[in-house]
mmCIF file of C-alpha atoms in Angstrom:
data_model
loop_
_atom_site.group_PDB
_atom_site.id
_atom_site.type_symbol
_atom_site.label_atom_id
_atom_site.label_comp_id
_atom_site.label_asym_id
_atom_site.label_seq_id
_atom_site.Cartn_x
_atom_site.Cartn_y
_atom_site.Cartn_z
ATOM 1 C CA UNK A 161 172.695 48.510 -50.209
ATOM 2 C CA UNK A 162 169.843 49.561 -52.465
ATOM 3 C CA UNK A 163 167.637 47.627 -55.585
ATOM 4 C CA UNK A 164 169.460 47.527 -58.394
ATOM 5 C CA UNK A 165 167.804 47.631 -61.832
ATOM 6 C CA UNK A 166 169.755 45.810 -64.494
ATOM 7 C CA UNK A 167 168.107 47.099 -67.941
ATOM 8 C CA UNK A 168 169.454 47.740 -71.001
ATOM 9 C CA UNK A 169 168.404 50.681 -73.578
ATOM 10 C CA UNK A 170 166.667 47.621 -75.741
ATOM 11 C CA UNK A 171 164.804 46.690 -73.148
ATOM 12 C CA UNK A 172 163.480 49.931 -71.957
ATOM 13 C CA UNK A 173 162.296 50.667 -74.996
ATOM 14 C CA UNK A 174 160.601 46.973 -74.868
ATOM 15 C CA UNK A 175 159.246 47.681 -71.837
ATOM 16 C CA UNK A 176 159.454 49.986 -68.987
ATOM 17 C CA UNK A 177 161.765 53.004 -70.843
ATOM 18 C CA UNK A 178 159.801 55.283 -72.844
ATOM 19 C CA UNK A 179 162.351 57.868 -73.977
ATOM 20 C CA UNK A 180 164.008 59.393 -77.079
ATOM 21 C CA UNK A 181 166.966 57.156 -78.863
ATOM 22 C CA UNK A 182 169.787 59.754 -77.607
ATOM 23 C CA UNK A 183 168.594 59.311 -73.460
ATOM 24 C CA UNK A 184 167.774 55.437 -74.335
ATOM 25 C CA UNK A 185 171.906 55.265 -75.375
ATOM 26 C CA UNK A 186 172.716 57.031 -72.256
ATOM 27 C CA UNK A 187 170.905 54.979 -69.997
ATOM 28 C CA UNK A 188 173.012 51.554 -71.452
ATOM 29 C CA UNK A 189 174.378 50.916 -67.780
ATOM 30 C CA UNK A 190 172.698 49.256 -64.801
ATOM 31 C CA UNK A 191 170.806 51.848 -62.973
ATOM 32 C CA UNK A 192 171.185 51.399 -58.938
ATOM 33 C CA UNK A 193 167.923 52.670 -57.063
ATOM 34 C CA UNK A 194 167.820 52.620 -52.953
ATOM 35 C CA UNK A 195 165.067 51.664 -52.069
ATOM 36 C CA UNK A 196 164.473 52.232 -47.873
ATOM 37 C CA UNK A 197 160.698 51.271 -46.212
ATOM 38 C CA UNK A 198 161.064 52.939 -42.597
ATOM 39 C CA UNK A 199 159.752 50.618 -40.852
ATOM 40 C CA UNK A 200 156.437 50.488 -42.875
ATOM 41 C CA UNK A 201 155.300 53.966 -42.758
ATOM 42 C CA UNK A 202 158.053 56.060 -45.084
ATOM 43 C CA UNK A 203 159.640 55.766 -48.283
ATOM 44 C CA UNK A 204 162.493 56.769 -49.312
ATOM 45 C CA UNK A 205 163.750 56.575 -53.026
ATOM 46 C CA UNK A 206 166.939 57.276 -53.751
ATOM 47 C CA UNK A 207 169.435 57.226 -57.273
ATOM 48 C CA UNK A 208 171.963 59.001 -59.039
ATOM 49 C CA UNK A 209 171.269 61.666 -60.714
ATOM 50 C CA UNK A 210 174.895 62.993 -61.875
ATOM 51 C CA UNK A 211 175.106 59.681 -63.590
ATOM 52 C CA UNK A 212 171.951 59.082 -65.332
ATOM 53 C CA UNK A 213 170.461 62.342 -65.500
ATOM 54 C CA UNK A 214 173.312 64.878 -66.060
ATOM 55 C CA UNK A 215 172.491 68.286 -66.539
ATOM 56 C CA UNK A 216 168.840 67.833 -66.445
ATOM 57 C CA UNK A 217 166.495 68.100 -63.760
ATOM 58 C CA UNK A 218 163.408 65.023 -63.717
ATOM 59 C CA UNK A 219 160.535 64.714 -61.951
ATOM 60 C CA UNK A 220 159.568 61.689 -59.879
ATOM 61 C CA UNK A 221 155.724 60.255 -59.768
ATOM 62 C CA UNK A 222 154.717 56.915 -57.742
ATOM 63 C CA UNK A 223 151.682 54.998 -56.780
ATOM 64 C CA UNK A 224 150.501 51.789 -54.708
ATOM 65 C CA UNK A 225 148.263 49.390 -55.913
ATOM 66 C CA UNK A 226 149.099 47.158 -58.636
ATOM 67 C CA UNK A 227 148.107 47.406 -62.556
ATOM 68 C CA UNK A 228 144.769 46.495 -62.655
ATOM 69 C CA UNK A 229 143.780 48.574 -59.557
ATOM 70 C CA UNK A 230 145.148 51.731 -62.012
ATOM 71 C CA UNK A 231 145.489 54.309 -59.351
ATOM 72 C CA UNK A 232 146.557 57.275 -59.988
ATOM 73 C CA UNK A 233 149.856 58.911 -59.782
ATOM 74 C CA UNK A 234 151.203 61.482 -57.230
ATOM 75 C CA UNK A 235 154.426 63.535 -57.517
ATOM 76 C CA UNK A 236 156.657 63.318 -55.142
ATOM 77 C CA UNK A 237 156.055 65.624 -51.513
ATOM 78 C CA UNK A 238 160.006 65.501 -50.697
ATOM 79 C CA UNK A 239 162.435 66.036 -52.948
ATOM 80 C CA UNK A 240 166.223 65.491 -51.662
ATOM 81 C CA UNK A 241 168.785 67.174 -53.788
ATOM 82 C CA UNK A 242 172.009 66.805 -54.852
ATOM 83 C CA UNK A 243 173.890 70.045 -56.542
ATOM 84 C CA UNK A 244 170.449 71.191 -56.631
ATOM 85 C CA UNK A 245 169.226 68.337 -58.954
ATOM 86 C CA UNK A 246 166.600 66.177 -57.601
ATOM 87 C CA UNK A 247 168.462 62.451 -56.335
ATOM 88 C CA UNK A 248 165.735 61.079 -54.358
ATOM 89 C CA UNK A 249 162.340 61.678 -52.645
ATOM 90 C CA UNK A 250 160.129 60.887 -49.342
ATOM 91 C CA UNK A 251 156.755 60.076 -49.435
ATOM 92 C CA UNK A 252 154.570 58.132 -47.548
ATOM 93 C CA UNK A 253 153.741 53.898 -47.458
ATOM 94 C CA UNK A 254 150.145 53.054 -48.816
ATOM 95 C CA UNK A 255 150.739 49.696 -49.655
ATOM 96 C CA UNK A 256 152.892 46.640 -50.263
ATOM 97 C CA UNK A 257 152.881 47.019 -53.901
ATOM 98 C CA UNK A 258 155.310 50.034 -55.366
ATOM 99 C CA UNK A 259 155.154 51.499 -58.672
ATOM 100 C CA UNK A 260 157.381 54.574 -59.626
ATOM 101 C CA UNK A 261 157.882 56.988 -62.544
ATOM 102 C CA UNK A 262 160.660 59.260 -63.477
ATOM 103 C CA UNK A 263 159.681 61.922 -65.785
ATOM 104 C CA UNK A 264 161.319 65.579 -67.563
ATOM 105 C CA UNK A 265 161.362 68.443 -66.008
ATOM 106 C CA UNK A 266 157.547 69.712 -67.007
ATOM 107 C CA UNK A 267 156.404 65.774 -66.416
ATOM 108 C CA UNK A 268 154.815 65.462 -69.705
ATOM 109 C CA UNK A 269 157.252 62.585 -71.059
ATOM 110 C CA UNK A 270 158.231 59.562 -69.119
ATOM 111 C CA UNK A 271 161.406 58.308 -69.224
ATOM 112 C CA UNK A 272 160.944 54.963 -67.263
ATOM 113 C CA UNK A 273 158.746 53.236 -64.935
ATOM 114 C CA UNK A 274 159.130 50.302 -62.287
ATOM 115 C CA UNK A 275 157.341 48.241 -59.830
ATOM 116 C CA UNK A 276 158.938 46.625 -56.503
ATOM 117 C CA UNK A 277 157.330 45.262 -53.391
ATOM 118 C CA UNK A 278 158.063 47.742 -50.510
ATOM 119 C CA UNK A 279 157.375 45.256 -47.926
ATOM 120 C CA UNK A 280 160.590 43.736 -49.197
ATOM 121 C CA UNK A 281 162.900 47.164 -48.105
ATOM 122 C CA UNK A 282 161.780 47.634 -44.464
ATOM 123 C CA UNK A 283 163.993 48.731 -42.245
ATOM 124 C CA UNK A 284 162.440 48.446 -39.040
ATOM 125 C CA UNK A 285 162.880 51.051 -35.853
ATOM 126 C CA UNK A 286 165.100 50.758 -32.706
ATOM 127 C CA UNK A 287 164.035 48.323 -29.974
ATOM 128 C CA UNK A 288 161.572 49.779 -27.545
ATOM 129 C CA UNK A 289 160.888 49.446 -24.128
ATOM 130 C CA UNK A 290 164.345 47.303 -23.707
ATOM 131 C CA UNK A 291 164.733 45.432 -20.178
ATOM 132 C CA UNK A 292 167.964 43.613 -18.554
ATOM 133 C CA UNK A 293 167.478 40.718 -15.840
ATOM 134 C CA UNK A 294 170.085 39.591 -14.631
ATOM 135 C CA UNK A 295 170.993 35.903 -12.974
ATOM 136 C CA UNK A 296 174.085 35.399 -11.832
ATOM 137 C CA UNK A 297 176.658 35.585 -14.864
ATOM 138 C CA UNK A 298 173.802 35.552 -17.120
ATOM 139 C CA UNK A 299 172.272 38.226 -18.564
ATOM 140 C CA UNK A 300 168.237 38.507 -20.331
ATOM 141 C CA UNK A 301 167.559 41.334 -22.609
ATOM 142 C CA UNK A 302 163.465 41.370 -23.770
ATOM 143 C CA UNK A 303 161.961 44.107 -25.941
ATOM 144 C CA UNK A 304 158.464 45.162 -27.395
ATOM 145 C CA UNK A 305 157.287 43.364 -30.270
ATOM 146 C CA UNK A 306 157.127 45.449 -32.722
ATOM 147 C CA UNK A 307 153.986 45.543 -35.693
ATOM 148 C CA UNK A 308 156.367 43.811 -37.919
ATOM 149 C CA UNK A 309 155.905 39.797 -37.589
ATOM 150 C CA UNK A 310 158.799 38.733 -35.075
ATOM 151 C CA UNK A 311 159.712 35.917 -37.574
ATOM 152 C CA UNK A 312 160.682 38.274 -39.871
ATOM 153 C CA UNK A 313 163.321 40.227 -36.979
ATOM 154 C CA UNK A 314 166.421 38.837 -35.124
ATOM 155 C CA UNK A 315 167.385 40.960 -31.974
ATOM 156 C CA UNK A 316 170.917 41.958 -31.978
ATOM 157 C CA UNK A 317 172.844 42.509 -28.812
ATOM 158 C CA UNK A 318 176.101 44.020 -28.410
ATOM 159 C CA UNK A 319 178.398 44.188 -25.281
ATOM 160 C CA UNK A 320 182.237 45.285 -24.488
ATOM 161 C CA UNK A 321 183.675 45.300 -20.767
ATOM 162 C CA UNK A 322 186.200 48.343 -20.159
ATOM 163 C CA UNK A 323 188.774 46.159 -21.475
ATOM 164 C CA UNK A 324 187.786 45.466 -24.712
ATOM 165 C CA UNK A 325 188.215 47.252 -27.742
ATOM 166 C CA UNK A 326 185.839 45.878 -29.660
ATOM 167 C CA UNK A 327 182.031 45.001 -29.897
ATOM 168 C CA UNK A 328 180.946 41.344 -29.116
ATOM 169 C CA UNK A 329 177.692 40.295 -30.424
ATOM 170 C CA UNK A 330 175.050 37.749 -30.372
ATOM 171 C CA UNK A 331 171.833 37.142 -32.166
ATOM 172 C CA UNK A 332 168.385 35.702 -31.497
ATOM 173 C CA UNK A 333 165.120 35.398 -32.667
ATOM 174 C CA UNK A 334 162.662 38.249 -31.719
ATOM 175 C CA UNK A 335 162.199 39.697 -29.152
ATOM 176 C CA UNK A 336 164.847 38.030 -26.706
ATOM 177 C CA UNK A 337 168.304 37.596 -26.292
ATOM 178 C CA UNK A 338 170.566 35.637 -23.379
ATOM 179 C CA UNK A 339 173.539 35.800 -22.904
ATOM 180 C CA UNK A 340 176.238 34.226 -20.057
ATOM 181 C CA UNK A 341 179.578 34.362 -18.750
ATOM 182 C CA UNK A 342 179.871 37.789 -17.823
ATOM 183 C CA UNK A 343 181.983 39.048 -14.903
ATOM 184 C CA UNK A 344 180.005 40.364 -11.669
ATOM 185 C CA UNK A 345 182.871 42.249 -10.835
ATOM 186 C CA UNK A 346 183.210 43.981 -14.171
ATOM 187 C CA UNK A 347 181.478 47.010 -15.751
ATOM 188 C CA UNK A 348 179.793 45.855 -19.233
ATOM 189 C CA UNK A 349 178.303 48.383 -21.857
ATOM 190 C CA UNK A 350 175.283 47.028 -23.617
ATOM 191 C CA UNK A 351 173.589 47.787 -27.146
ATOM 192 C CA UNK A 352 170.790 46.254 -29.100
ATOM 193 C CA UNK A 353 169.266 47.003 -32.499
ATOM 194 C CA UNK A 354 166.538 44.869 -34.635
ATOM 195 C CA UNK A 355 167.538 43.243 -37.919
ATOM 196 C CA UNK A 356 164.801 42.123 -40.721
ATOM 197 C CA UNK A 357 166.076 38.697 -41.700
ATOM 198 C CA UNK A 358 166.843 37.890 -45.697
ATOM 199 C CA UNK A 359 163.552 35.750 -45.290
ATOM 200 C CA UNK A 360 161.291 38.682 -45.256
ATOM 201 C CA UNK A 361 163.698 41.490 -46.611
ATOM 202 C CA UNK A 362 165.563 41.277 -50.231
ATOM 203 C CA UNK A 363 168.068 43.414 -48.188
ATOM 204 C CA UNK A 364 168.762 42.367 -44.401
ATOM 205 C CA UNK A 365 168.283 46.248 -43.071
ATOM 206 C CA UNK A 366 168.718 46.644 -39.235
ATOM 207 C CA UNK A 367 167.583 49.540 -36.786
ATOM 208 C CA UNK A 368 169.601 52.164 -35.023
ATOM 209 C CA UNK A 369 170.860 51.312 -32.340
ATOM 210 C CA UNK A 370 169.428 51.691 -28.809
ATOM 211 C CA UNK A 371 171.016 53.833 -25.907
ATOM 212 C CA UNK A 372 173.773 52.489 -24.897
ATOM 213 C CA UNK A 373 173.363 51.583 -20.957
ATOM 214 C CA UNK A 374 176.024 50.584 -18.516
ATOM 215 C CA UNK A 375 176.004 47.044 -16.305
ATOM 216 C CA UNK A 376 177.866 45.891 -13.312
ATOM 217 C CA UNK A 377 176.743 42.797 -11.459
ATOM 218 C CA UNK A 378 172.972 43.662 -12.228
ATOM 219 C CA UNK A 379 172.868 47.115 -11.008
ATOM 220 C CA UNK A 380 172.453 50.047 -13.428
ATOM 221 C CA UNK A 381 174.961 52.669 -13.780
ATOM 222 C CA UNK A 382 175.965 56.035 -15.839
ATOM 223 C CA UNK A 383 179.340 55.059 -16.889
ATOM 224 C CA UNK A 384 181.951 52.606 -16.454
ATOM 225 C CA UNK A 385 183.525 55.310 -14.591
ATOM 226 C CA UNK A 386 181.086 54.982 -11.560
ATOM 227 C CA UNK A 387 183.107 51.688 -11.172
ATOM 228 C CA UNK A 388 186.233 53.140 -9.688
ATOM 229 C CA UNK A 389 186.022 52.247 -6.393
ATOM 230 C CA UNK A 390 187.506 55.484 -4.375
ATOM 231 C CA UNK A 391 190.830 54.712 -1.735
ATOM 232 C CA UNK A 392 189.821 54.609 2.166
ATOM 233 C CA UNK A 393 191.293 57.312 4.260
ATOM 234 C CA UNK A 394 193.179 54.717 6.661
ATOM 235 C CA UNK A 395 194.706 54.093 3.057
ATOM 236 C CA UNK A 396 195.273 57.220 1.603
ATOM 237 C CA UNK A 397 196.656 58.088 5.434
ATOM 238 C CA UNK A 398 199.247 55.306 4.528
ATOM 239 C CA UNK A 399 200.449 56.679 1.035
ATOM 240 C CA UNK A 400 200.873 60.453 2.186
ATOM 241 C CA UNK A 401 203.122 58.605 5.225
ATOM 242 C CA UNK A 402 205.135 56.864 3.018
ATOM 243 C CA UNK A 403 206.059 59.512 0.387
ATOM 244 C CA UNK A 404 206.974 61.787 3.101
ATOM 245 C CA UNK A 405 209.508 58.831 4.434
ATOM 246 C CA UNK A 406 210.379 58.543 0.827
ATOM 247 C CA UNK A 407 211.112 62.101 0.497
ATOM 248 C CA UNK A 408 213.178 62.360 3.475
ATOM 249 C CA UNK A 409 215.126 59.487 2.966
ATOM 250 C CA UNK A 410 215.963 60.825 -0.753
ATOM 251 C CA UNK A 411 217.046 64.390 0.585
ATOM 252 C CA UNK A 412 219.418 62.279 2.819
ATOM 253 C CA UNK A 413 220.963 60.497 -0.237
ATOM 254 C CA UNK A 414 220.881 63.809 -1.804
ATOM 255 C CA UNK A 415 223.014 65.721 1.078
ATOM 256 C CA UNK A 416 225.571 63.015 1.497
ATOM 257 C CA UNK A 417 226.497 62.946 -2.187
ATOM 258 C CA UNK A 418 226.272 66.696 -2.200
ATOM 259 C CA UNK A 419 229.126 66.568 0.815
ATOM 260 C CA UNK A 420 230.915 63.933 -0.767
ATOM 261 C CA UNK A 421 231.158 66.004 -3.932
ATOM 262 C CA UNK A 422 232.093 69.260 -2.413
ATOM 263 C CA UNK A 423 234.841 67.390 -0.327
ATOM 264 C CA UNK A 424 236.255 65.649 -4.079
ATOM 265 C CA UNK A 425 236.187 69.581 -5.547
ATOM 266 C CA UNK A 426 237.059 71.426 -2.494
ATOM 267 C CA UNK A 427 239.138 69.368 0.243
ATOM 268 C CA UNK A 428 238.720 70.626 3.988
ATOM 269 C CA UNK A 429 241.845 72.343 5.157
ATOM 270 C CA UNK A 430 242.615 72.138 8.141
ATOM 271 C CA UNK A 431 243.816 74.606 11.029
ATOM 272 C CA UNK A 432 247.310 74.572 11.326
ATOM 273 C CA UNK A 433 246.708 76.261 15.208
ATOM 274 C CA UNK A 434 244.692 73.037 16.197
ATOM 275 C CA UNK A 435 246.321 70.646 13.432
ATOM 276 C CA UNK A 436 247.044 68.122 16.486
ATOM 277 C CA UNK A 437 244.483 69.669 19.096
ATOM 278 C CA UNK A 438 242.727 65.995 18.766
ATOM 279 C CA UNK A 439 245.580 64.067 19.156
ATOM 280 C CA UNK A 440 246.657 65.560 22.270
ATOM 281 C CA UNK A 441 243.378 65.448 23.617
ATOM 282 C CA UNK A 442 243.261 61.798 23.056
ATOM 283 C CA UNK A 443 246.494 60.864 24.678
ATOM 284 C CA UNK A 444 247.055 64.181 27.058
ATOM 285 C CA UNK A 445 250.131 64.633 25.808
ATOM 286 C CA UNK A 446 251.866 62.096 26.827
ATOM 287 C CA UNK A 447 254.070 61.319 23.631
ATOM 288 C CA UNK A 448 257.233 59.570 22.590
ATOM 289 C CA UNK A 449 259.759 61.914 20.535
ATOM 290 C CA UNK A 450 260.954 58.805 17.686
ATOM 291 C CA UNK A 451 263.271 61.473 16.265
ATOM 292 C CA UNK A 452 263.951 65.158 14.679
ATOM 293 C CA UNK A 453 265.308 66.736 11.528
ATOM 294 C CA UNK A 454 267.211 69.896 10.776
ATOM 295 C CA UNK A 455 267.069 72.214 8.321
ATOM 296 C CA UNK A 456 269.608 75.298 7.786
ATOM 297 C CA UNK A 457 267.938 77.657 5.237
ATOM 298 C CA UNK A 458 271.020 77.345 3.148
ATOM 299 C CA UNK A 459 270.324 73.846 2.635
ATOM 300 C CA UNK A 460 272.114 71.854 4.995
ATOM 301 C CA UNK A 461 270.447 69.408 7.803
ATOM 302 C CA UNK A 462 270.410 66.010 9.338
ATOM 303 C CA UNK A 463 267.835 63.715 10.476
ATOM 304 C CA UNK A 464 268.134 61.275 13.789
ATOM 305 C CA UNK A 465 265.393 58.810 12.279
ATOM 306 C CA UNK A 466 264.659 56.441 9.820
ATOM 307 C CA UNK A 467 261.923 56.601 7.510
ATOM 308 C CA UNK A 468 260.051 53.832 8.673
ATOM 309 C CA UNK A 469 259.638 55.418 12.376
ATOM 310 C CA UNK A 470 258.547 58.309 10.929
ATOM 311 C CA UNK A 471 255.840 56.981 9.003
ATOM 312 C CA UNK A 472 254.531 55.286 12.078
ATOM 313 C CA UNK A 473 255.125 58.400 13.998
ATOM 314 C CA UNK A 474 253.180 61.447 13.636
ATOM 315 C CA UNK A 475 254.508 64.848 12.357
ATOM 316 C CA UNK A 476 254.419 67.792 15.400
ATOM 317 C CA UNK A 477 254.250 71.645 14.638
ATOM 318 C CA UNK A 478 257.207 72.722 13.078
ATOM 319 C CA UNK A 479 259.425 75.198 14.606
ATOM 320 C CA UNK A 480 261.830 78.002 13.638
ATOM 321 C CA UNK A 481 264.643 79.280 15.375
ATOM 322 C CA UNK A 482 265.699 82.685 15.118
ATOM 323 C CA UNK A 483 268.054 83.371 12.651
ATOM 324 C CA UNK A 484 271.646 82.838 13.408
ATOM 325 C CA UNK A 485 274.849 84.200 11.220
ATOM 326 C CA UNK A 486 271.933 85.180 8.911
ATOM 327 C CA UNK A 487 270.288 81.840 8.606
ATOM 328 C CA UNK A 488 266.954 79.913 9.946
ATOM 329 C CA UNK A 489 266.951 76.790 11.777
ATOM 330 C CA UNK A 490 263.850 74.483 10.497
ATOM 331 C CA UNK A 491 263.154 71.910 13.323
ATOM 332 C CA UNK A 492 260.479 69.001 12.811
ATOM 333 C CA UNK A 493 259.767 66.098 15.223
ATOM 334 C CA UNK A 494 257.556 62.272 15.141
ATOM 335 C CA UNK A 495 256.096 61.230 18.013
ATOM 336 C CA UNK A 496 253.775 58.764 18.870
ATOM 337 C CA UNK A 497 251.236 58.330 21.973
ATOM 338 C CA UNK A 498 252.864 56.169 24.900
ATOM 339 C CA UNK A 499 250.349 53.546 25.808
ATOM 340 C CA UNK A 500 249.615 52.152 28.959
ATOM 341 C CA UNK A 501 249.643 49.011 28.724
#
């Protein structure tokens, strides 16, 4: 974004370049100038001085007024620098009608002129005084009009809900914008700037942006984060009841598979004093003997049932006789409960 000044070294030398043949070969490329009118009351000049000027410092002179008014010519107030070579300077706007002046170092030989329109570079200032009204899902935003002529400004508005990631926008002729179809139950951020149209403006420059304020359903607030609604207590009451039930019932899960693992590791074993204390409890002792076996420690024995009554039966306490010509008499009965019928 700047003016751009498309001369040759021929046509300085024509015209606006008076300089010696070895800066008029140097200067054979375009030279780019930035050119910025704040809004009517500051200049600002800009170039590059690495590229034209290297390694020597220049001074810049300017005046308002055109030819024939012959004013005369002030240095610049406001240098800005650039590796501590002058780049560009700030002065103040007298008039629509621009002429400028780059000189050497002492100022006594001129190494080109040129004349612009300033009027033509404005860039105007942020929107002042910036109002919402809201209807419904519509939305009004009305500035100040500004000393610039409002045909020659747009009004730019900008808005983004909490869910968007990116900037909508939406232009309008100065010095109101409308917009509609916004959400009254969600939070909007809003933005404007002013933009000098290409009518009025060789380059379409636009303000800064406003202050960014924050909209939900007409009412005015500091961030979208205001538009959290915070939980009841009758509901937050319910959630700290149900993660305690949820807790509970997941220490429950936890000590059954906890028992159900140390029983797979570790088996209960029971008492062989009270290995049928239950059972005879249950039927008060009133059992059927099915049958017995033997066993002589030296291996021989006999059994009076079959296998399949002694699976239905169940196994009694062992016994052992005393010994008897040096051997010991293993005794084992079934039984089963006699039921009443």
């Amino acid at each position: 974004m700047g003016l751009v000044l498309q001369a040759h070294a021929a046509i300085f030398i024509l015209g606006n370049l008076v300089a010696s043949q070895p800066l008029a070969q140097s200067l054979k490329e375009t030279i780019k100038i930035t050119a910025v009118n704040f809004n009517g009351e500051q200049m600002q000049i800009t170039w590059a001085a690495k590229d034209y000027f290297p390694d020597r410092t220049v001074t810049f002179f300017y005046r308002f007024g055109t030819a024939l008014q012959n004013r005369a010519w002030k240095q610049c107030p406001n240098y800005i620098l650039d590796q501590g070579y002058n780049s560009g300077c700030l002065f103040k706007t007298e008039g629509p009608t621009l002429t400028i002046s780059f000189k050497d170092k002492n100022g006594s030989e001129e190494l080109f002129n040129y004349t612009l329109k300033s009027d033509f570079f404005i860039k105007p200032n942020p929107p002042e005084n910036v109002t919402f009204h809201w209807k419904g899902d519509t939305v009004t935003i009305e500035c100040n009009k500004p000393k610039t002529p409002a045909r020659c400004l747009e009004l730019e508005l900008q808005y983004k809900s909490k869910y968007d990631k990116e900037w909508q926008s939406r232009k309008s002729a100065c010095c109101k914008v409308e917009e509609q179809g916004f959400d009254p139950e969600k939070c909007y951020s809003f933005r404007v700037r002013l933009e000098r149209t290409s009518i009025c403006n060789r380059i379409p420059y636009a303000s800064e942006w406003a202050e960014v304020t924050v909209w939900r359903n007409g009412s005015l607030l500091d961030s979208c984060a205001d538009d959290i609604k915070p939980l009841s207590d009758n509901v937050i009451l319910l959630i700290s009841v149900l993660a305690v039930l949820l807790v509970i019932f997941l220490l429950q899960i936890f000590v059954c598979k906890c028992q159900r693992f140390q029983k797979s590791v570790m088996p209960v074993i029971p008492d062989p004093k009270h290995i049928f204390s239950d059972l005879f409890n249950d039927h008060n002792g009133n059992f059927q003997v099915l049958g017995s076996c033997h066993y002589w420690s030296n291996g021989e024995g006999h059994c009076s049932l079959c296998l399949l009554q002694m699976k239905l039966g169940c196994l009694l306490t062992p016994t052992f006789h005393s010994p008897r010509n040096g051997l010991t008499k293993l005794t084992m009965q079934w039984a089963k409960p006699r039921w009443n019928v």
